[in-house]
Coordinates of C-alpha atoms in Angstrom, one line a residue:
X266 CA -10.3 53.9 -68.3
X267 CA -9.4 50.8 -66.4
X268 CA -7.0 48.4 -67.8
X269 CA -8.5 45.1 -68.9
X270 CA -8.0 42.0 -66.6
X271 CA -5.5 39.5 -68.0
X272 CA -7.1 36.3 -69.2
X273 CA -7.7 33.7 -66.5
X274 CA -7.2 36.2 -63.6
X275 CA -9.6 36.2 -60.7
X276 CA -12.4 38.8 -61.1
X277 CA -13.2 40.9 -58.0
X278 CA -16.3 43.1 -57.5
X279 CA -15.9 46.2 -55.5
X280 CA -18.4 46.6 -52.7
X281 CA -18.7 49.5 -50.2
X282 CA -17.3 48.8 -46.7
X283 CA -19.7 48.5 -43.9
X284 CA -19.5 51.3 -41.3
X285 CA -17.6 50.1 -38.2
X286 CA -19.2 50.4 -34.8
X287 CA -16.7 52.4 -32.8
X288 CA -18.7 52.1 -29.5
X289 CA -17.0 50.2 -26.7
X290 CA -18.3 46.7 -26.3
X291 CA -18.4 45.1 -22.8
X292 CA -15.6 42.5 -22.3
X293 CA -16.6 38.9 -21.7
X294 CA -16.0 38.0 -18.1
X295 CA -12.8 36.1 -17.5
X296 CA -13.0 32.5 -16.5
X297 CA -12.7 32.1 -12.7
X298 CA -9.2 30.6 -12.9
X299 CA -7.9 33.3 -15.2
X300 CA -9.4 36.0 -12.9
X301 CA -7.5 34.5 -10.0
X302 CA -4.2 34.2 -11.9
X303 CA -4.5 37.7 -13.2
X304 CA -5.0 39.0 -9.7
X305 CA -1.9 37.1 -8.5
X306 CA 0.3 38.6 -11.2
X307 CA -1.1 42.2 -10.8
X308 CA -0.6 42.0 -7.0
X309 CA 3.0 40.9 -7.5
X310 CA 2.6 37.5 -5.7
X311 CA 3.9 35.7 -8.8
X312 CA 5.9 36.8 -11.9
X313 CA 4.8 36.3 -15.5
X314 CA 7.7 33.9 -15.9
X315 CA 6.5 31.7 -13.0
X316 CA 3.0 31.8 -14.4
X317 CA 4.2 30.7 -17.8
X318 CA 6.2 27.8 -16.3
X319 CA 3.2 26.8 -14.1
X320 CA 0.9 26.8 -17.2
X321 CA 3.3 24.5 -19.0
X322 CA 3.6 22.1 -16.0
X323 CA -0.2 22.1 -15.5
X324 CA -0.7 21.1 -19.1
X325 CA 1.9 18.3 -18.8
X326 CA 0.5 16.8 -15.6
X327 CA -3.2 17.5 -16.0
X328 CA -3.5 19.6 -12.8
X329 CA -4.5 23.2 -12.1
X330 CA -2.1 26.1 -12.5
X331 CA -2.7 27.1 -8.9
X332 CA -1.7 23.6 -7.6
X333 CA 1.5 23.9 -9.6
X334 CA 2.3 27.3 -8.1
X335 CA 2.0 26.0 -4.6
X336 CA 3.7 22.6 -5.2
X337 CA 6.7 24.3 -6.8
X338 CA 7.0 26.8 -3.9
X339 CA 6.3 29.8 -6.1
X340 CA 3.3 30.8 -4.0
X341 CA 2.5 30.4 -0.3
X342 CA -0.7 28.5 0.3
X343 CA -2.1 31.2 2.7
X344 CA -1.4 33.9 0.1
X345 CA -3.4 31.9 -2.5
X346 CA -6.2 31.5 0.0
X347 CA -6.3 35.2 0.7
X348 CA -6.3 36.0 -3.1
X349 CA -9.3 33.6 -3.5
X350 CA -11.2 35.5 -0.9
X351 CA -10.6 38.8 -2.6
X352 CA -11.3 37.6 -6.1
X353 CA -14.5 35.8 -5.4
X354 CA -15.8 37.8 -2.5
X355 CA -15.8 34.7 -0.2
X356 CA -15.4 34.8 3.5
X357 CA -12.7 32.8 5.2
X358 CA -14.2 30.4 7.7
X359 CA -12.4 29.0 10.8
X360 CA -13.9 25.5 11.1
X361 CA -12.4 24.8 14.5
X362 CA -14.8 27.3 16.0
X363 CA -17.7 26.7 13.6
X364 CA -18.2 23.0 12.9
X365 CA -20.3 21.9 9.9
X366 CA -23.9 20.6 9.9
X367 CA -23.4 16.8 10.2
X368 CA -26.9 16.0 8.8
X369 CA -26.2 18.0 5.7
X370 CA -22.8 16.4 5.3
X371 CA -24.1 12.9 5.6
X372 CA -26.9 13.7 3.2
X373 CA -24.5 14.8 0.5
X374 CA -21.9 12.1 1.0
X375 CA -18.7 12.1 3.1
X376 CA -16.5 10.5 0.4
X377 CA -17.9 12.8 -2.3
X378 CA -17.0 15.9 -0.2
X379 CA -13.5 14.5 0.6
X380 CA -12.9 13.8 -3.1
X381 CA -13.5 17.4 -4.1
X382 CA -12.4 19.0 -0.8
X383 CA -15.8 20.7 -0.3
X384 CA -17.9 21.0 2.8
X385 CA -21.6 21.8 3.1
X386 CA -21.4 24.0 6.1
X387 CA -24.8 25.7 6.7
X388 CA -28.2 26.2 5.3
X389 CA -29.3 29.8 4.8
X390 CA -32.9 29.8 3.8
X391 CA -33.0 27.7 0.6
X392 CA -29.3 28.0 -0.1
X393 CA -26.2 26.1 1.2
X394 CA -23.0 27.7 2.3
X395 CA -20.2 25.6 0.8
X396 CA -16.7 25.8 2.3
X397 CA -14.0 25.1 -0.3
X398 CA -10.3 25.6 -0.7
X399 CA -10.7 26.5 -4.4
X400 CA -13.8 28.5 -5.3
X401 CA -12.7 28.8 -8.9
X402 CA -13.0 25.0 -9.3
X403 CA -16.3 24.6 -7.5
X404 CA -18.3 24.4 -10.7
X405 CA -16.4 21.1 -11.5
X406 CA -17.4 19.6 -8.2
X407 CA -20.9 20.8 -8.6
X408 CA -21.4 18.5 -11.6
X409 CA -21.5 15.6 -9.1
X410 CA -23.9 17.2 -6.7
X411 CA -27.8 17.0 -6.9
X412 CA -29.4 19.6 -9.1
X413 CA -32.0 20.8 -6.5
X414 CA -29.5 22.4 -4.1
X415 CA -30.1 25.9 -5.3
X416 CA -27.4 28.6 -5.9
X417 CA -24.4 28.0 -3.7
X418 CA -22.9 30.5 -1.3
X419 CA -19.1 30.0 -1.2
X420 CA -16.8 30.4 1.8
X421 CA -13.1 29.5 1.9
X422 CA -10.8 27.4 4.2
X423 CA -7.6 25.5 3.8
X424 CA -7.9 22.0 2.5
X425 CA -6.4 20.5 5.6
X426 CA -9.0 22.3 7.8
X427 CA -11.8 21.0 5.6
X428 CA -10.6 17.4 5.8
X429 CA -10.1 17.7 9.5
X430 CA -13.6 19.1 10.0
X431 CA -15.1 16.2 8.0
X432 CA -13.0 13.7 9.9
X433 CA -14.0 15.2 13.3
X434 CA -17.7 15.6 12.4
X435 CA -18.2 12.2 10.9
X436 CA -15.6 10.3 13.0
X437 CA -17.9 7.4 13.9
X438 CA -19.0 6.9 10.3
X439 CA -15.4 7.0 8.9
X440 CA -14.2 4.6 11.6
X441 CA -17.1 2.2 10.9
X442 CA -16.2 2.4 7.2
X443 CA -12.6 1.7 7.9
X444 CA -13.4 -1.4 10.0
X445 CA -16.2 -2.9 7.9
X446 CA -15.5 -1.8 4.3
X447 CA -15.0 -5.5 3.4
X448 CA -18.2 -7.6 3.3
X449 CA -18.7 -10.0 6.2
X450 CA -18.3 -13.1 4.0
X451 CA -14.9 -12.0 2.9
X452 CA -13.6 -10.7 6.2
X453 CA -12.2 -12.6 9.3
X454 CA -14.0 -10.3 11.7
X455 CA -17.2 -12.2 12.3
X456 CA -16.5 -15.9 12.3
X457 CA -14.2 -17.6 14.8
X458 CA -11.2 -19.3 13.1
X459 CA -10.6 -21.9 15.7
X460 CA -13.4 -22.2 18.3
X461 CA -11.9 -22.5 21.7
X462 CA -14.2 -25.4 22.5
X463 CA -12.6 -27.6 19.9
X464 CA -9.0 -26.8 20.7
X465 CA -8.7 -28.5 24.1
X466 CA -10.2 -31.9 22.9
X467 CA -7.7 -32.0 19.9
X468 CA -4.8 -31.2 22.2
X469 CA -5.9 -33.8 24.7
X470 CA -6.3 -36.4 22.0
X471 CA -2.7 -35.8 20.7
X472 CA -1.3 -35.9 24.2
X473 CA -3.1 -39.2 24.8
X474 CA -1.7 -40.7 21.6
X475 CA 1.8 -39.6 22.6
X476 CA 1.4 -41.3 26.0
X477 CA -0.1 -44.6 24.7
X478 CA 1.4 -45.1 21.2
X479 CA 4.2 -42.6 20.8
X480 CA 5.8 -44.6 18.0
X481 CA 2.7 -44.5 15.9
X482 CA 2.2 -40.8 16.4
X483 CA 5.9 -40.0 15.7
X484 CA 5.8 -42.2 12.5
X485 CA 2.7 -40.4 11.3
X486 CA 4.3 -37.0 12.1
X487 CA 7.5 -38.0 10.2
X488 CA 5.5 -39.0 7.1
X489 CA 3.5 -35.8 7.3
X490 CA 6.5 -33.6 7.8
X491 CA 8.4 -35.2 5.0
X492 CA 5.4 -34.8 2.6
X493 CA 5.1 -31.1 3.6
X494 CA 8.8 -30.4 3.0
X495 CA 8.5 -32.2 -0.4
X496 CA 5.6 -30.1 -1.7
X497 CA 7.1 -26.9 -0.4
X498 CA 10.5 -27.6 -2.0
X499 CA 9.0 -28.7 -5.3
X500 CA 6.9 -25.5 -5.5
X501 CA 10.0 -23.4 -4.6
X502 CA 12.0 -25.1 -7.4
X503 CA 9.2 -24.6 -10.0
X504 CA 8.8 -20.9 -9.0
X505 CA 12.6 -20.4 -9.1
X506 CA 12.9 -21.8 -12.6
X507 CA 10.0 -19.6 -13.8
X508 CA 11.6 -16.6 -12.2
X509 CA 15.0 -17.2 -13.7
X510 CA 13.5 -17.7 -17.1
X511 CA 11.3 -14.7 -17.0
X512 CA 12.6 -11.6 -18.8
X513 CA 11.4 -8.1 -18.1
X514 CA 9.5 -6.4 -20.9
X515 CA 11.1 -3.4 -22.6
X516 CA 9.7 -0.2 -21.3
X517 CA 8.3 2.4 -23.7
X518 CA 9.8 5.9 -23.7
X519 CA 8.8 7.7 -20.5
X520 CA 7.0 10.6 -22.3
X521 CA 4.4 8.6 -24.2
X522 CA 1.7 9.1 -21.6
X523 CA 0.8 11.4 -18.8
X524 CA 2.1 10.3 -15.3
X525 CA -0.5 9.2 -12.8
X526 CA -1.0 11.0 -9.5
X527 CA 0.3 8.9 -6.6
X528 CA -0.7 9.0 -2.9
X529 CA 1.8 7.2 -0.6
X530 CA 0.5 6.0 2.8
X531 CA 3.0 5.5 5.6
X532 CA 1.3 4.1 8.7
X533 CA 3.3 5.0 11.9
X534 CA 2.8 3.7 15.4
X535 CA 5.2 4.8 18.1
X536 CA 8.0 5.6 15.7
X537 CA 9.8 8.7 17.1
X538 CA 13.2 7.1 16.5
X539 CA 12.8 6.7 12.7
X540 CA 10.6 9.7 11.8
X541 CA 13.4 12.1 10.8
X542 CA 15.3 9.4 8.8
X543 CA 12.1 8.3 7.1
X544 CA 11.3 11.9 6.0
X545 CA 14.9 12.2 4.6
X546 CA 14.5 8.9 2.7
X547 CA 11.2 9.9 1.2
X548 CA 12.4 13.4 0.2
X549 CA 14.8 11.7 -2.1
X550 CA 12.1 10.2 -4.2
X551 CA 12.0 11.6 -7.8
X552 CA 8.5 12.4 -9.0
X553 CA 6.7 15.6 -10.0
X554 CA 5.6 17.5 -6.9
X555 CA 2.3 18.3 -8.5
X556 CA 1.4 14.6 -8.7
X557 CA 2.7 13.3 -5.4
X558 CA 1.3 13.3 -1.9
X559 CA 2.8 11.4 1.1
X560 CA 0.5 10.9 4.1
X561 CA 1.8 9.9 7.5
X562 CA -1.0 7.9 9.1
X563 CA -0.8 8.2 12.9
X564 CA -3.0 6.8 15.6
X565 CA -4.8 9.6 17.5
X566 CA -3.3 8.7 20.9
X567 CA 0.2 8.3 19.6
X568 CA 1.5 11.5 21.2
X569 CA 5.2 10.6 20.8
X570 CA 5.1 10.3 17.0
X571 CA 2.8 13.3 16.7
X572 CA 5.3 15.4 18.7
X573 CA 8.2 14.2 16.7
X574 CA 6.5 15.1 13.4
X575 CA 5.4 18.5 14.7
X576 CA 9.1 19.4 15.1
X577 CA 9.9 18.4 11.5
X578 CA 9.4 20.7 8.6
X579 CA 7.1 18.8 6.3
X580 CA 7.2 19.9 2.6
X581 CA 4.0 20.9 0.8
X582 CA 3.3 17.4 -0.5
X583 CA 3.7 15.8 2.9
X584 CA 1.1 15.8 5.7
X585 CA 0.0 13.9 8.7
X586 CA -3.5 12.3 9.2
X587 CA -4.7 11.2 12.6
X588 CA -6.8 8.0 12.9
X589 CA -9.4 8.0 15.7
X590 CA -9.7 5.1 18.1
X591 CA -12.0 2.2 17.2
X592 CA -12.7 -1.4 18.2
X593 CA -9.4 -2.6 16.9
X594 CA -5.9 -1.2 16.2
X595 CA -4.3 -2.7 13.0
X596 CA -2.4 -1.4 10.1
X597 CA -5.1 -2.2 7.5
X598 CA -7.7 -0.3 9.6
X599 CA -5.4 2.8 9.5
X600 CA -5.0 2.4 5.7
X601 CA -8.7 2.1 5.2
X602 CA -9.4 5.2 7.2
X603 CA -6.8 7.2 5.2
X604 CA -7.9 6.1 1.7
X605 CA -10.8 8.6 1.3
X606 CA -8.4 11.4 2.2
X607 CA -6.1 10.6 -0.7
X608 CA -6.3 12.3 -4.1
X609 CA -4.0 9.9 -6.1
X610 CA -5.0 7.5 -8.8
X611 CA -2.3 5.1 -7.5
X612 CA -2.1 4.2 -3.8
X613 CA 1.3 3.2 -2.5
X614 CA 2.3 1.8 1.0
X615 CA 5.6 2.2 2.8
X616 CA 6.7 1.1 6.2
X617 CA 8.3 3.4 8.8
X618 CA 11.9 2.2 8.3
X619 CA 11.9 2.1 4.5
X620 CA 14.5 3.5 2.2
X621 CA 13.2 3.1 -1.4
X622 CA 15.2 3.6 -4.6
X623 CA 15.0 7.2 -5.5
X624 CA 13.5 6.5 -9.0
X625 CA 11.0 4.0 -7.6
X626 CA 7.8 6.0 -8.3
X627 CA 8.9 6.8 -11.8
X628 CA 9.3 3.0 -12.4
X629 CA 5.8 2.5 -10.9
X630 CA 4.3 5.0 -13.4
X631 CA 6.2 3.3 -16.3
X632 CA 5.2 -0.2 -15.2
X633 CA 1.5 0.7 -14.9
X634 CA 1.6 2.4 -18.3
X635 CA 3.1 -0.7 -20.0
X636 CA 1.2 -3.3 -18.0
X637 CA -1.8 -5.3 -19.2
X638 CA -5.2 -3.9 -18.3
X639 CA -5.8 -6.6 -15.6
X640 CA -2.5 -5.7 -13.7
X641 CA -3.9 -3.9 -10.7
X642 CA -0.9 -4.2 -8.3
X643 CA 2.8 -3.7 -8.4
X644 CA 5.0 -5.3 -5.7
X645 CA 8.5 -4.0 -5.2
X646 CA 11.4 -6.1 -3.8
X647 CA 12.6 -5.8 -0.2
X648 CA 16.1 -6.0 1.0
X649 CA 17.8 -4.9 4.2
X650 CA 20.3 -2.2 5.0
X651 CA 21.6 -3.8 8.2
X652 CA 22.5 -7.2 6.8
X653 CA 25.8 -7.4 8.5
X654 CA 24.5 -6.6 12.0
X655 CA 24.6 -10.2 13.1
X656 CA 23.9 -13.8 12.2
X657 CA 20.1 -13.3 12.4
X658 CA 20.0 -10.4 10.0
X659 CA 22.2 -12.4 7.6
X660 CA 19.8 -15.3 7.6
X661 CA 16.8 -12.9 7.3
X662 CA 18.5 -11.3 4.2
X663 CA 19.1 -14.7 2.6
X664 CA 15.5 -15.7 3.2
X665 CA 14.1 -12.4 1.7
X666 CA 16.4 -12.8 -1.3
X667 CA 14.8 -16.1 -2.2
X668 CA 11.2 -14.9 -1.4
X669 CA 11.2 -11.6 -3.2
X670 CA 13.8 -12.4 -5.8
X671 CA 12.5 -15.8 -6.9
X672 CA 9.3 -17.0 -5.2
X673 CA 7.1 -14.0 -5.7
X674 CA 8.6 -13.3 -9.1
X675 CA 7.9 -16.9 -10.1
X676 CA 4.3 -16.7 -8.9
X677 CA 3.7 -13.5 -10.9
X678 CA 5.4 -15.0 -14.0
X679 CA 3.1 -18.1 -13.9
X680 CA 0.1 -15.9 -13.1
X681 CA -0.5 -17.6 -9.8
X682 CA -1.9 -15.9 -6.7
X683 CA 0.8 -13.6 -5.1
X684 CA 0.7 -13.1 -1.3
X685 CA 1.8 -9.4 -1.3
X686 CA 4.3 -7.8 1.0
X687 CA 3.2 -5.1 3.4
X688 CA 5.4 -2.4 1.9
X689 CA 6.6 -1.1 -1.5
X690 CA 3.1 -1.9 -2.7
X691 CA 1.3 0.1 -5.4
X692 CA -2.4 -0.4 -6.3
X693 CA -4.8 1.1 -8.7
X694 CA -7.1 3.1 -6.5
X695 CA -10.3 2.2 -8.4
X696 CA -9.7 -1.5 -8.1
X697 CA -8.8 -1.3 -4.4
X698 CA -12.1 0.5 -3.7
X699 CA -14.1 -1.9 -5.8
X700 CA -12.7 -4.8 -3.9
X701 CA -13.6 -3.4 -0.5
X702 CA -10.1 -2.1 0.5
X703 CA -8.1 -4.0 3.1
X704 CA -9.5 -6.4 5.7
X705 CA -9.1 -4.3 8.8
X706 CA -9.2 -7.4 11.1
X707 CA -6.5 -9.4 9.4
X708 CA -2.9 -9.0 10.6
X709 CA -1.3 -9.9 7.2
X710 CA -3.6 -7.7 5.2
X711 CA -1.1 -7.6 2.3
X712 CA -1.1 -11.4 1.7
X713 CA -4.9 -11.5 2.0
X714 CA -5.4 -8.7 -0.5
X715 CA -3.2 -10.5 -3.0
X716 CA -5.5 -13.5 -3.0
X717 CA -8.6 -11.4 -3.3
X718 CA -7.1 -9.5 -6.2
X719 CA -6.4 -12.7 -8.0
X720 CA -9.9 -14.1 -7.3
X721 CA -11.4 -11.0 -8.9
X722 CA -9.4 -11.5 -12.1
X723 CA -6.7 -9.0 -11.5
X724 CA -2.9 -9.7 -11.5
X725 CA 0.2 -8.6 -9.7
X726 CA 3.5 -7.8 -11.3
X727 CA 6.9 -7.6 -9.7
X728 CA 8.6 -4.3 -9.9
X729 CA 12.3 -4.2 -10.7
X730 CA 13.1 -1.8 -7.8
X731 CA 14.3 -2.3 -4.3
X732 CA 13.3 -0.8 -0.9
X733 CA 15.7 -1.4 1.9
X734 CA 14.4 -1.8 5.4
X735 CA 15.6 -2.8 8.8
X736 CA 15.8 -6.5 9.6
X737 CA 14.9 -7.5 13.1
X738 CA 18.1 -8.3 14.9
X739 CA 17.1 -10.1 18.1
X740 CA 15.4 -13.6 18.3
X741 CA 12.6 -12.3 20.4
X742 CA 11.7 -9.5 18.0
X743 CA 11.9 -12.0 15.1
X744 CA 9.6 -14.5 16.8
X745 CA 7.1 -11.8 17.6
X746 CA 7.1 -10.5 14.0
X747 CA 6.9 -13.9 12.5
X748 CA 4.1 -15.0 14.8
X749 CA 2.0 -12.1 13.5
X750 CA 2.6 -13.2 9.9
X751 CA 1.8 -16.8 10.6
X752 CA -1.4 -15.9 12.4
X753 CA -2.4 -13.8 9.4
X754 CA -1.7 -16.7 7.1
X755 CA -3.9 -18.9 9.3
X756 CA -6.8 -16.4 9.3
X757 CA -6.4 -15.8 5.5
X758 CA -6.5 -19.6 4.8
X759 CA -9.6 -20.1 7.0
X760 CA -11.5 -17.2 5.4
X761 CA -10.6 -18.1 1.8
X762 CA -11.5 -21.8 2.4
X763 CA -15.0 -21.1 3.6
X764 CA -16.2 -22.1 0.2
X765 CA -13.5 -24.3 -1.4
X766 CA -15.4 -24.9 -4.6
X767 CA -15.7 -21.2 -5.2
X768 CA -12.0 -20.7 -4.5
X769 CA -11.2 -23.5 -6.9
X770 CA -13.3 -21.8 -9.6
X771 CA -11.8 -18.4 -9.0
X772 CA -8.1 -19.5 -8.8
X773 CA -8.1 -22.4 -11.2
X774 CA -6.5 -25.8 -10.4
X775 CA -2.9 -24.5 -10.4
X776 CA -3.8 -21.4 -8.4
X777 CA -5.8 -23.4 -5.9
X778 CA -2.9 -25.9 -5.3
X779 CA -0.3 -23.2 -5.0
X780 CA -2.6 -21.4 -2.4
X781 CA -2.7 -24.6 -0.4
X782 CA 1.1 -25.0 -0.4
X783 CA 1.8 -21.4 0.3
X784 CA -0.6 -20.9 3.2
X785 CA -1.5 -24.3 4.7
X786 CA 1.7 -25.9 3.7
X787 CA 3.9 -23.2 5.2
X788 CA 2.0 -23.0 8.5
X789 CA 2.0 -26.8 9.0
X790 CA 5.6 -26.9 7.9
X791 CA 6.7 -24.5 10.6
X792 CA 4.7 -26.5 13.2
X793 CA 6.3 -29.8 12.2
X794 CA 9.9 -28.4 11.9
X795 CA 11.0 -30.0 15.3
X796 CA 9.9 -33.4 13.9
X797 CA 12.4 -33.0 11.0
X798 CA 15.2 -32.4 13.4
X799 CA 14.2 -35.5 15.3
X800 CA 14.2 -37.4 12.1
X801 CA 17.7 -36.1 11.2
X802 CA 18.9 -37.2 14.6
X803 CA 17.4 -40.6 14.1
X804 CA 19.0 -40.9 10.7
X805 CA 22.4 -40.4 12.4
X806 CA 21.7 -43.0 15.1
X807 CA 19.6 -41.2 17.7
X808 CA 17.1 -43.8 19.0
X809 CA 13.4 -43.1 18.5
X810 CA 11.2 -45.6 20.3
X811 CA 8.5 -47.2 18.2
X812 CA 9.7 -45.8 14.8
X813 CA 10.8 -48.2 12.1
X814 CA 14.4 -47.9 11.1
X815 CA 13.4 -48.4 7.5
X816 CA 11.0 -45.4 7.8
X817 CA 13.8 -43.3 9.3
X818 CA 16.3 -44.3 6.6
X819 CA 14.0 -43.8 3.7
X820 CA 12.7 -40.5 5.0
X821 CA 16.2 -39.4 5.7
X822 CA 17.2 -40.1 2.1
X823 CA 14.3 -38.1 0.8
X824 CA 15.0 -35.3 3.1
X825 CA 18.7 -35.2 2.0
X826 CA 17.7 -34.9 -1.6
X827 CA 15.1 -32.2 -0.9
X828 CA 17.7 -30.2 1.1
X829 CA 20.1 -30.2 -1.8
X830 CA 17.3 -28.7 -3.9
X831 CA 16.5 -26.3 -1.1
X832 CA 20.1 -25.1 -0.9
X833 CA 20.3 -24.6 -4.6
X834 CA 17.2 -22.4 -4.5
X835 CA 18.5 -20.3 -1.7
X836 CA 21.9 -20.0 -3.5
X837 CA 20.1 -18.8 -6.6
X838 CA 18.2 -16.3 -4.5
X839 CA 21.2 -14.7 -2.9
X840 CA 23.0 -14.7 -6.3
X841 CA 20.1 -12.8 -7.9
X842 CA 20.2 -10.2 -5.1
X843 CA 24.0 -9.8 -5.2
X844 CA 24.4 -11.3 -1.7
X845 CA 27.0 -13.9 -2.6
X846 CA 28.8 -13.2 0.7
X847 CA 26.0 -15.0 2.4
X848 CA 26.7 -18.4 0.9
X849 CA 28.2 -19.7 4.2
X850 CA 24.9 -18.8 6.0
X851 CA 22.7 -21.1 3.9
X852 CA 23.3 -24.3 5.9
X853 CA 22.4 -22.4 9.1
X854 CA 18.9 -21.5 7.7
X855 CA 17.6 -24.8 9.1
X856 CA 18.3 -23.6 12.6
X857 CA 17.0 -20.2 11.7
X858 CA 13.7 -21.6 10.6
X859 CA 13.4 -23.7 13.8
X860 CA 12.5 -20.4 15.5
X861 CA 9.5 -20.3 13.2
X862 CA 8.1 -23.3 15.1
X863 CA 8.1 -21.2 18.3
X864 CA 6.4 -18.4 16.4
X865 CA 3.8 -20.8 15.0
X866 CA 2.9 -22.0 18.4
X867 CA 2.6 -18.4 19.6
X868 CA 0.4 -17.6 16.6
X869 CA -1.8 -20.6 17.2
X870 CA -2.4 -19.6 20.8
X871 CA -3.2 -16.0 19.8
X872 CA -5.5 -17.2 17.1
X873 CA -7.8 -18.4 19.9
X874 CA -7.0 -15.8 22.6
X875 CA -6.2 -12.6 20.7
X876 CA -7.1 -13.0 17.1
X877 CA -6.9 -9.3 16.2
X878 CA -3.8 -8.4 18.3
X879 CA -1.1 -6.6 16.2
X880 CA 2.3 -7.5 17.7
X881 CA 4.2 -4.5 16.6
X882 CA 7.8 -4.7 15.4
X883 CA 10.1 -2.0 16.9
X884 CA 12.1 0.0 14.4
X885 CA 15.2 2.1 14.7
X886 CA 17.2 -0.5 16.5
X887 CA 19.9 -0.6 13.8
X888 CA 20.9 2.0 11.3
X889 CA 23.9 0.2 9.8
X890 CA 24.0 1.0 6.1
X891 CA 26.8 -0.9 4.3
X892 CA 27.2 -2.1 0.8
X893 CA 26.4 -5.8 0.6

């Protein structure tokens, strides 16, 4: 007899157990990635410990386990490719000997294929043979392909070979995209900036005035030069105060959000002297290998740089990309060509001689994470490692200290248009592509892009990190470099002012006025610099025929006051950048900037005769690296 259940206890009813089916059931097929990883472990290519670590890193960074294994050096790329062929019954294709069907490639989209590293190679009846570097991930890429393509046939090739085949097959289309990605109305490639027919009459009129009424012409130039210096110095002072009052925001802990993938583009042209040093500098950057790629962008006919890089052992995250010839040769054209080959969400740009802070990319990730949604660009600060080489490099350092330490920071703090620098520049890729990339025909593509970003409603923030580069150390090299910058400012001003009312509406009154001072004011200021020296000489007794003594005296007093402010701004700049040893150089900056007048005349001439000529700066002249 069963004992009674205690009061309140749960009552259970006994039921007969169902007979268990002891027949073996077929196992569900493993997902493609797990099938591949299991094969790699079973074949002894990786250990279970390495696979466990790779899985953890893959979850952290949002990438595939296979990518982690290769990036960390636990698995050779060729070994992984062979394993893929075995696991998925795919044939390895050598694309150098068997180029793809160009018609099929254009039909399905060049950029789409580059994005997923897939290549429609051949049609076999109603099916397409797809070449991919990762057949286990093809289903993800297939979601963006048309539905009527039929069952795919997969073949395998390295990602570099796939990209090279696409570049070679669709070379003309990619070159055209690189040169014309920006619409005509926003680019300087179509419309002449200064028609040659109008230049000679203007020059003839000025020369005639100088011969007939030199005093009137000089008086007008003195007034104009004084006004230009005044507005430039006032803007400098306002921006400096804003920069000094601006306080950086507190960063959130670095583990609050997944890090972005970063692609760094490094355009190189005839740089055999600095290639090894550049590689050493970039290898010191701290960032997860799985999320970083660094692409050396090389012109196709630059045999010296290609040979130098071929002798260097490039790590897995580094590679070289060759840019075919086109109608022009500029840095922005090379950047435009390389962009579709990048896989990063953030696009960075370095120059050939750069030595960035080792934690710079981590700061980029933190800054983008904490920035407002409309911040699409981060600009790092530039300094020089060869400051003490000579007087010219000291003056250059003092100038950059004020420009990057105060002027650009002040523009960003006041949310005014920021003319970007050409290096240590980081952009959200989606915004860059939406805006039409860089203007391939502009020779200061960085400053021009900064204005377009602002017009589109995006903002630039200054990044509290430094990249050291090589200051030009000879007057001729300085003039050549500065003439390219001034020519680019001229072109940018002319293009942006095609529709002044629209520019006013996009930038707002303050932005419009700061644009006028930064671009038109700086160009005219360099052109009229000799007039200021003439005025200073007249102030101290040098006779100037036809110019009123009162005008000279009053203009001289104004200039004296403005130069006191100018010196204070420069002093604040070198103090901010810890270059106090350059205080004695500040009075000499007036002579230093006199060279800019020569550069401006060169730029004005080239604007008519060679508007797209890129006057390259030679690097590797000085490797001095001292504390300063």
